[in-house]
Amino acid sequence: MLTTTALKPFLIDTICVDTPLTLAPMAGYSNYAFRSLCRDLGGCGMVCTELLSGPALLDKSSRARSIRMFDWRASEFPVAVQLFGAIPQEVAEAAKIVVDYGAAIVDINMGCWVPKVAKKGGGAALLRDVCTATAVVEAVVKAVDVPVTVKVRSGWEDGLVTAIPFARAAEQAGVKAIAVHARFAGQGHTGSADWDVIRRVKEMVTDIPVIGNGDVHTGADAARMMAQTGCDGVMVGRGAMGKPWVFQHIAHYLQTGETLPEPSRAERAQLALAHARRWLETSWMVERQAVLEMRGQISKYQLDEPGSVIIRNQIVRANSLAELETIIEPILQA
Ligand SMILES: Cc1cc2nc3c(=O)[nH]c(=O)nc-3n(C[C@H](O)[C@H](O)[C@H](O)COP(=O)(O)O)c2cc1C
């Protein structure tokens, strides 16, 4: 029998997240254009910037560039700004800066495993030692008066689930929500997420919401994750790439148990164009640079006929908005 899950809002401290669905931070993707498109299409309760370097924000010569790159806006409320760093005082100082620039929530990255971040002890490497990870959140909580959240992996070392003891310590340190990507650092994005870790984190904390993350692509996935883990929110990453409507579809499923039909090819083309144009309108980059940066995202809208990659190959070679329009506009009439 099909059971539906209510589309319940949840609270991060005093901030109400209107739906339990949130957009995952994704480097190279979670810019304003994509975040706002996901919000505008409905169903997405909260967005997060991609990770920003705490040390880069502290350096006055790179600060303006960092802020400009991540471009969060008041209209996105409640936008979480994600920081990474390993030294408690540094991350705390960086948090003050992003709050001054309008961050509604400061999120601390404890999930990134790439050497550039983890080698310096930041990201998922913080989970090697619960005490250091807790010291970082304590310092940030003391430094800012907006809610502080964390996004963790299951743990650093395969099989050693540090997320569970850390969740309790983080809650005691004043963290207001925890997102759990249920994979170990060494897994990257391989294998399947082990949602049982999310359930155990939910059991471990007392009051704060737990946001489950990993392998949610459909409404049925989200409903299953919520039922299996008791999580308060569901975070979607790769499932939203080239599919900013996924939140609306998941929300509809959670409310009704019905699966909405996927957008037609022409509808996908329309959204791809809207995405490209919004990026061009809002990016600080010159047009060519902005197009090079974004064409990978636009190629994910699956604008080809089944079995073909002609359009995709044209998109990833485009150098201007006009070129993208020439490639995509004919599909609007298809
Ligand atoms: C291209 C890409 C970039 C990512 N960048 C970040 C990031 O900046 N910060 C972060 O916490 N996680 C990052 N992640 C991890 C996602 O937020 C998410 O935890 C992961 O993709 C699992 O969720 P999913 O199965 O819904 O994709 C990234 C993932 C991808 C695919």
XYZ file of C-alpha atoms and ligand atoms in Angstrom:
365
model
C 0.000 0.000 0.000
C 1.267 3.457 -0.846
C 1.627 5.770 2.113
C 2.464 9.426 1.706
C 4.686 11.517 3.916
C 3.518 14.946 4.945
C 5.434 17.839 3.471
C 6.259 19.263 6.862
C 8.301 22.423 7.387
C 11.064 22.272 9.976
C 12.860 24.766 12.151
C 16.529 25.619 12.230
C 16.530 27.489 15.505
C 14.000 30.245 14.786
C 14.216 29.971 11.007
C 11.358 28.105 9.397
C 12.321 26.008 6.399
C 9.044 25.842 4.487
C 9.470 22.362 3.035
C 11.710 19.503 4.185
C 13.613 19.588 0.886
C 16.938 21.358 0.573
C 19.449 21.837 -2.223
C 22.860 20.363 -1.418
C 25.919 22.583 -1.660
C 27.727 21.636 -4.868
C 30.958 23.293 -5.950
C 30.641 24.562 -9.507
C 26.831 24.267 -9.427
C 25.295 26.017 -6.439
C 25.545 29.547 -7.794
C 22.739 32.074 -7.481
C 21.241 31.231 -10.887
C 20.825 27.552 -10.054
C 19.806 28.065 -6.441
C 17.150 30.605 -7.345
C 15.820 28.480 -10.206
C 15.356 25.547 -7.816
C 13.539 27.827 -5.382
C 11.381 29.475 -8.038
C 10.176 26.155 -9.437
C 8.836 25.228 -6.025
C 9.312 22.556 -3.390
C 12.793 23.589 -2.294
C 12.774 24.958 1.259
C 16.387 25.981 1.587
C 19.525 26.404 -0.470
C 23.177 26.514 0.447
C 26.184 28.038 -1.276
C 29.025 25.789 -2.267
C 31.950 25.632 0.111
C 33.958 28.826 0.676
C 37.430 28.831 2.086
C 37.630 30.379 5.560
C 41.293 31.363 5.056
C 40.517 32.980 1.662
C 37.811 35.103 3.296
C 40.202 36.250 5.993
C 42.719 37.411 3.433
C 41.636 40.949 2.545
C 43.085 40.658 -0.947
C 40.893 37.643 -1.824
C 37.802 38.439 0.269
C 35.894 40.502 -2.279
C 36.514 37.868 -4.931
C 35.237 35.079 -2.664
C 32.081 36.961 -1.779
C 31.471 37.843 -5.428
C 31.891 34.215 -6.474
C 29.245 32.990 -4.098
C 26.777 35.814 -4.619
C 24.075 34.963 -2.056
C 21.198 37.394 -1.843
C 18.577 38.421 0.688
C 15.849 37.199 -1.702
C 17.059 33.627 -1.160
C 16.254 33.621 2.540
C 17.043 31.347 4.304
C 20.327 30.856 2.461
C 23.055 28.913 4.235
C 26.624 29.912 3.470
C 29.031 27.007 3.735
C 32.550 27.453 5.078
C 35.495 25.148 5.342
C 38.602 25.409 7.435
C 40.442 23.517 10.141
C 41.398 26.175 12.661
C 38.531 27.086 14.979
C 39.370 30.793 15.275
C 39.843 31.158 11.529
C 36.500 29.579 10.693
C 34.852 31.726 13.367
C 36.309 34.936 11.909
C 35.243 33.878 8.420
C 31.742 33.204 9.762
C 31.500 36.769 11.081
C 32.383 38.050 7.629
C 29.725 36.031 5.783
C 27.109 37.022 8.354
C 28.026 40.666 7.772
C 27.377 39.960 4.090
C 23.907 38.590 4.847
C 24.263 34.835 5.493
C 21.107 33.661 7.314
C 22.784 30.429 8.409
C 26.450 29.458 8.602
C 27.086 25.862 7.575
C 30.380 24.152 8.301
C 31.683 21.672 5.783
C 32.773 18.363 7.277
C 32.124 16.361 4.157
C 34.638 17.409 1.554
C 37.340 14.803 0.984
C 39.261 16.415 -1.901
C 42.966 16.736 -1.014
C 42.995 20.538 -1.421
C 40.597 20.778 1.549
C 41.248 17.597 3.545
C 45.073 17.796 3.478
C 44.905 20.958 5.562
C 42.619 19.230 8.067
C 39.365 20.821 6.851
C 36.205 19.243 5.393
C 35.696 15.560 6.169
C 39.201 15.366 7.683
C 37.793 17.168 10.725
C 35.883 13.973 11.479
C 39.157 12.197 12.251
C 38.921 13.773 15.654
C 35.585 14.600 17.301
C 37.280 17.058 19.698
C 38.770 19.203 16.925
C 35.521 19.094 14.962
C 33.628 20.185 18.066
C 36.129 22.973 18.763
C 35.438 24.380 15.299
C 31.684 24.448 15.822
C 32.020 25.878 19.331
C 34.138 28.753 18.044
C 31.704 29.525 15.229
C 28.633 29.327 17.472
C 30.261 31.817 19.859
C 31.242 34.158 17.048
C 27.913 34.681 15.254
C 24.313 35.249 16.210
C 22.759 33.328 13.311
C 22.153 29.567 13.456
C 25.189 27.390 12.799
C 24.715 24.046 11.051
C 27.096 21.295 9.950
C 27.179 18.948 7.011
C 29.042 15.741 7.735
C 29.846 12.471 6.092
C 29.422 9.220 8.038
C 33.080 9.481 8.986
C 36.600 9.837 7.692
C 37.860 6.298 7.996
C 35.874 3.529 6.310
C 33.634 1.812 8.829
C 34.335 4.267 11.659
C 31.097 6.205 12.056
C 32.235 9.425 13.741
C 29.102 11.281 12.638
C 27.159 9.711 15.513
C 29.251 10.807 18.525
C 29.993 14.076 16.766
C 26.280 14.821 16.279
C 25.690 14.767 20.007
C 28.772 16.892 20.741
C 27.773 19.350 18.025
C 24.262 19.703 19.417
C 25.680 20.349 22.870
C 28.005 22.948 21.347
C 24.988 24.818 19.960
C 24.693 23.562 16.390
C 21.092 23.985 15.166
C 20.890 21.322 12.445
C 23.030 18.560 11.034
C 23.031 17.250 7.473
C 24.409 13.748 7.007
C 25.780 12.505 3.703
C 25.759 8.851 4.572
C 29.048 7.804 2.983
C 32.588 7.676 4.313
C 35.135 10.143 2.978
C 37.035 7.503 1.019
C 33.874 6.542 -0.863
C 33.600 9.866 -2.667
C 30.316 9.364 -4.470
C 30.752 5.639 -5.103
C 28.671 2.799 -3.716
C 25.336 3.487 -2.076
C 24.698 5.821 0.823
C 24.025 3.884 4.045
C 20.919 5.631 5.314
C 21.086 3.723 8.569
C 23.760 6.205 9.681
C 21.185 8.981 9.253
C 18.741 7.048 11.435
C 21.380 6.599 14.116
C 22.326 10.285 14.045
C 18.632 11.177 14.390
C 18.420 8.896 17.423
C 21.516 10.459 18.939
C 20.403 14.104 18.882
C 17.709 15.481 21.146
C 16.198 18.583 19.607
C 17.887 19.589 16.399
C 16.685 18.599 12.927
C 18.623 16.017 10.959
C 18.769 16.371 7.194
C 19.430 13.136 5.335
C 21.560 13.174 2.207
C 22.718 10.673 -0.353
C 21.153 9.121 -3.454
C 17.761 10.841 -3.399
C 16.543 11.399 -6.954
C 12.779 10.923 -6.754
C 9.827 11.446 -4.477
C 9.785 7.742 -3.698
C 13.466 7.926 -2.640
C 12.736 10.876 -0.344
C 9.706 9.178 1.205
C 11.761 6.038 1.806
C 14.602 7.996 3.379
C 12.203 9.800 5.699
C 10.417 6.584 6.657
C 13.616 4.598 7.213
C 15.550 7.232 9.139
C 13.026 9.607 10.710
C 15.016 12.518 9.269
C 13.403 15.959 9.315
C 14.711 17.092 5.969
C 16.050 15.595 2.764
C 18.929 17.163 0.878
C 19.246 16.601 -2.859
C 22.459 17.126 -4.812
C 23.105 15.263 -8.045
C 19.388 14.606 -8.457
C 18.941 18.327 -9.101
C 21.683 18.673 -11.724
C 19.958 19.615 -14.960
C 16.679 19.010 -13.101
C 15.882 22.065 -10.998
C 12.229 20.936 -10.998
C 13.120 17.852 -8.931
C 12.086 19.539 -5.671
C 8.646 20.375 -7.012
C 8.252 16.763 -8.130
C 9.445 15.340 -4.812
C 7.178 17.722 -2.884
C 4.216 16.689 -5.013
C 4.951 13.031 -4.369
C 5.310 13.556 -0.627
C 1.947 15.312 -0.567
C -0.017 13.091 -2.879
C 1.862 9.856 -3.540
C 1.681 10.693 -7.251
C 4.653 10.908 -9.570
C 4.504 13.886 -11.905
C 5.493 13.276 -15.534
C 9.017 14.414 -16.396
C 9.085 17.697 -18.347
C 8.970 17.271 -22.116
C 12.069 17.903 -24.198
C 10.731 21.348 -25.152
C 10.073 22.186 -21.482
C 13.570 21.069 -20.548
C 14.956 23.285 -23.310
C 12.997 26.238 -21.958
C 14.424 25.692 -18.473
C 17.935 25.208 -19.798
C 17.662 28.559 -21.552
C 16.193 30.236 -18.474
C 19.089 28.824 -16.452
C 21.708 30.016 -18.935
C 20.173 33.487 -19.227
C 19.850 33.888 -15.470
C 23.469 32.905 -15.023
C 24.576 35.412 -17.649
C 22.447 38.156 -16.093
C 23.724 37.574 -12.580
C 27.296 36.369 -12.978
C 30.175 38.749 -12.384
C 32.154 37.053 -15.163
C 32.552 38.322 -18.707
C 30.260 36.482 -21.106
C 32.732 33.988 -22.545
C 34.082 33.015 -19.151
C 30.550 32.705 -17.760
C 29.481 30.454 -20.641
C 32.550 28.223 -20.263
C 31.790 27.936 -16.568
C 28.154 27.032 -17.084
C 27.951 24.949 -20.250
C 28.589 21.707 -18.314
C 25.502 22.438 -16.227
C 23.371 23.238 -19.250
C 24.489 20.041 -20.978
C 22.866 18.086 -18.146
C 19.332 19.042 -19.242
C 19.227 16.017 -21.597
C 18.143 17.923 -24.644
C 19.096 15.219 -27.127
C 16.766 12.714 -28.680
C 17.200 9.350 -26.937
C 20.463 7.691 -27.968
C 22.000 10.871 -29.413
C 24.607 13.225 -27.931
C 24.672 15.808 -30.726
C 23.114 18.664 -28.740
C 25.169 17.866 -25.668
C 28.376 17.995 -27.695
C 27.366 21.331 -29.202
C 26.507 22.817 -25.792
C 29.841 21.890 -24.235
C 31.604 23.723 -27.077
C 29.529 26.923 -26.979
C 31.333 30.195 -26.323
C 28.479 32.682 -26.044
C 24.872 32.952 -24.981
C 23.879 33.546 -28.609
C 25.486 30.214 -29.564
C 23.645 28.433 -26.781
C 20.391 30.016 -27.930
C 21.011 28.914 -31.504
C 21.543 25.344 -30.312
C 18.647 25.188 -27.873
C 15.887 27.406 -29.323
C 14.918 25.003 -32.161
C 14.035 22.402 -29.489
C 11.380 24.731 -28.085
C 9.282 23.957 -31.160
C 10.081 20.219 -31.109
C 29.871 18.459 -8.195
C 29.688 18.322 -6.693
C 30.138 19.326 -5.864
C 29.972 19.226 -4.480
N 30.374 20.257 -3.676
C 30.100 20.220 -2.352
C 30.356 21.349 -1.518
O 30.800 22.413 -1.968
N 30.066 21.223 -0.184
C 29.540 20.069 0.347
O 29.282 20.006 1.551
N 29.269 19.003 -0.432
C 29.513 19.064 -1.745
N 29.160 18.004 -2.542
C 28.460 16.848 -1.959
C 26.938 17.059 -2.052
O 26.542 18.176 -1.293
C 26.188 15.822 -1.541
O 26.551 15.589 -0.207
C 26.509 14.562 -2.347
O 26.474 14.815 -3.739
C 25.530 13.439 -2.010
O 24.215 13.814 -2.279
P 23.449 13.354 -3.632
O 23.471 11.847 -3.666
O 22.061 13.921 -3.480
O 24.212 13.921 -4.780
C 29.339 18.079 -3.913
C 28.885 17.066 -4.777
C 29.037 17.182 -6.134
C 28.506 16.086 -7.031
